[in-house]
């Protein structure tokens, strides 16, 4: 059974940093990973994605220069380093796994349960 488990969320002041982790198990071969987020009353949106081989990454414009996605294949874990956090980054962050043959911001079939990130002003 495929499982994605996020961790690392919490409460942080504006300008601070958090590092999210997503540990994957049972994934079929050849999947890339990504992060999405959803704030109350808003649709879930793409944040960052990384290819299966970690050769490329893609970010939504609002987080470019502040967030960095990375993946450790040996540990089956994807990370999201979030710096210079803003109140508008407040959301539940979800890990997602997708086929490497679809665009970087595509929605894959496997989701984690989410981790809450709250940024105060």
Tab-separated table of C-alpha atoms in Angstrom:
chain	number	residue	atom	x	y	z
A	1	UNK	CA	0.000	0.000	0.000
A	2	UNK	CA	1.312	3.435	-0.946
A	3	UNK	CA	1.791	5.798	1.965
A	4	UNK	CA	2.962	9.418	2.003
A	5	UNK	CA	3.495	10.952	5.440
A	6	UNK	CA	4.207	14.669	5.857
A	7	UNK	CA	5.887	16.285	8.835
A	8	UNK	CA	7.526	19.561	9.809
A	9	UNK	CA	4.592	21.946	9.831
A	10	UNK	CA	3.946	24.387	12.632
A	11	UNK	CA	3.536	27.996	13.664
A	12	UNK	CA	6.153	30.511	12.598
A	13	UNK	CA	6.414	34.289	12.434
A	14	UNK	CA	6.592	36.108	9.131
A	15	UNK	CA	10.128	35.998	7.788
A	16	UNK	CA	10.854	32.690	9.467
A	17	UNK	CA	11.577	29.271	8.019
A	18	UNK	CA	10.193	25.746	8.098
A	19	UNK	CA	11.316	22.520	6.486
A	20	UNK	CA	8.635	20.040	5.465
A	21	UNK	CA	9.346	16.366	4.892
A	22	UNK	CA	7.345	13.700	3.086
A	23	UNK	CA	8.324	10.082	3.572
A	24	UNK	CA	7.033	7.713	0.891
A	25	UNK	CA	6.630	3.964	0.968
A	26	UNK	CA	5.208	1.438	-1.474
A	27	UNK	CA	5.436	3.740	-4.515
A	28	UNK	CA	5.595	2.192	-7.987
A	29	UNK	CA	8.794	2.814	-9.893
A	30	UNK	CA	9.267	6.100	-11.754
A	31	UNK	CA	7.288	8.684	-9.777
A	32	UNK	CA	8.087	12.327	-9.296
A	33	UNK	CA	7.009	14.252	-6.218
A	34	UNK	CA	5.395	17.572	-5.496
A	35	UNK	CA	3.873	19.813	-2.869
A	36	UNK	CA	0.422	21.382	-2.939
A	37	UNK	CA	-1.285	23.602	-0.396
A	38	UNK	CA	-4.836	24.535	0.496
A	39	UNK	CA	-6.055	27.453	2.577
A	40	UNK	CA	-9.598	27.623	4.007
A	41	UNK	CA	-12.100	28.590	1.328
A	42	UNK	CA	-9.575	28.191	-1.488
A	43	UNK	CA	-8.815	25.447	-3.978
A	44	UNK	CA	-5.775	23.290	-3.539
A	45	UNK	CA	-2.893	24.808	-5.493
A	46	UNK	CA	0.418	23.560	-6.790
A	47	UNK	CA	3.472	24.835	-4.926
A	48	UNK	CA	6.547	22.923	-6.092
A	49	UNK	CA	7.442	19.792	-8.017
A	50	UNK	CA	10.568	17.743	-8.625
A	51	UNK	CA	11.304	15.095	-11.231
A	52	UNK	CA	11.856	11.451	-10.411
A	53	UNK	CA	15.581	11.807	-11.096
A	54	UNK	CA	15.764	15.186	-9.272
A	55	UNK	CA	17.116	16.683	-12.507
A	56	UNK	CA	14.517	19.453	-12.644
A	57	UNK	CA	12.181	21.392	-10.395
A	58	UNK	CA	9.296	23.791	-10.894
A	59	UNK	CA	7.709	26.355	-8.575
A	60	UNK	CA	4.635	28.506	-8.527
A	61	UNK	CA	5.644	32.153	-9.013
A	62	UNK	CA	4.618	33.205	-5.514
A	63	UNK	CA	7.258	31.003	-3.850
A	64	UNK	CA	10.159	31.321	-6.293
A	65	UNK	CA	13.313	32.418	-4.527
A	66	UNK	CA	11.896	31.476	-1.124
A	67	UNK	CA	11.079	27.748	-1.315
A	68	UNK	CA	13.321	24.895	-2.400
A	69	UNK	CA	12.165	21.364	-3.165
A	70	UNK	CA	14.581	18.456	-2.963
A	71	UNK	CA	14.430	14.681	-2.903
A	72	UNK	CA	16.549	11.956	-1.359
A	73	UNK	CA	15.860	8.770	-3.305
A	74	UNK	CA	17.834	6.637	-0.870
A	75	UNK	CA	15.520	7.748	1.933
A	76	UNK	CA	12.385	7.861	-0.254
A	77	UNK	CA	11.772	11.345	1.085
A	78	UNK	CA	10.963	14.700	-0.505
A	79	UNK	CA	11.549	18.013	1.288
A	80	UNK	CA	10.286	21.547	1.022
A	81	UNK	CA	12.543	24.177	2.562
A	82	UNK	CA	10.465	27.309	3.117
A	83	UNK	CA	12.261	30.570	3.862
A	84	UNK	CA	11.035	34.155	4.210
A	85	UNK	CA	7.577	32.901	5.037
A	86	UNK	CA	4.605	35.210	4.600
A	87	UNK	CA	1.126	35.095	6.165
A	88	UNK	CA	-0.291	34.205	2.744
A	89	UNK	CA	1.729	30.976	2.881
A	90	UNK	CA	-0.588	29.773	5.651
A	91	UNK	CA	-2.246	26.548	4.495
A	92	UNK	CA	-2.309	22.802	4.852
A	93	UNK	CA	0.568	21.449	2.785
A	94	UNK	CA	0.142	18.131	1.005
A	95	UNK	CA	2.702	15.812	-0.519
A	96	UNK	CA	1.785	14.277	-3.884
A	97	UNK	CA	3.294	11.566	-6.087
A	98	UNK	CA	2.825	11.523	-9.879
A	99	UNK	CA	4.082	9.751	-12.959
A	100	UNK	CA	7.314	11.184	-14.354
A	101	UNK	CA	5.666	11.331	-17.781
A	102	UNK	CA	3.239	14.110	-16.864
A	103	UNK	CA	3.976	17.831	-16.341
A	104	UNK	CA	5.723	18.885	-13.153
A	105	UNK	CA	2.632	20.616	-11.769
A	106	UNK	CA	0.252	17.757	-12.545
A	107	UNK	CA	-1.797	16.082	-9.842
A	108	UNK	CA	-0.756	12.505	-9.199
A	109	UNK	CA	-2.806	9.667	-7.724
A	110	UNK	CA	-1.146	9.522	-4.295
A	111	UNK	CA	-1.553	12.034	-1.461
A	112	UNK	CA	-0.340	12.475	2.067
A	113	UNK	CA	-2.662	13.580	4.861
A	114	UNK	CA	-1.232	17.085	5.039
A	115	UNK	CA	0.635	19.184	7.571
A	116	UNK	CA	-0.497	22.595	8.819
A	117	UNK	CA	1.703	25.626	8.243
A	118	UNK	CA	0.649	28.832	9.976
A	119	UNK	CA	2.550	32.075	9.452
A	120	UNK	CA	1.733	34.924	11.813
A	121	UNK	CA	2.330	38.604	11.164
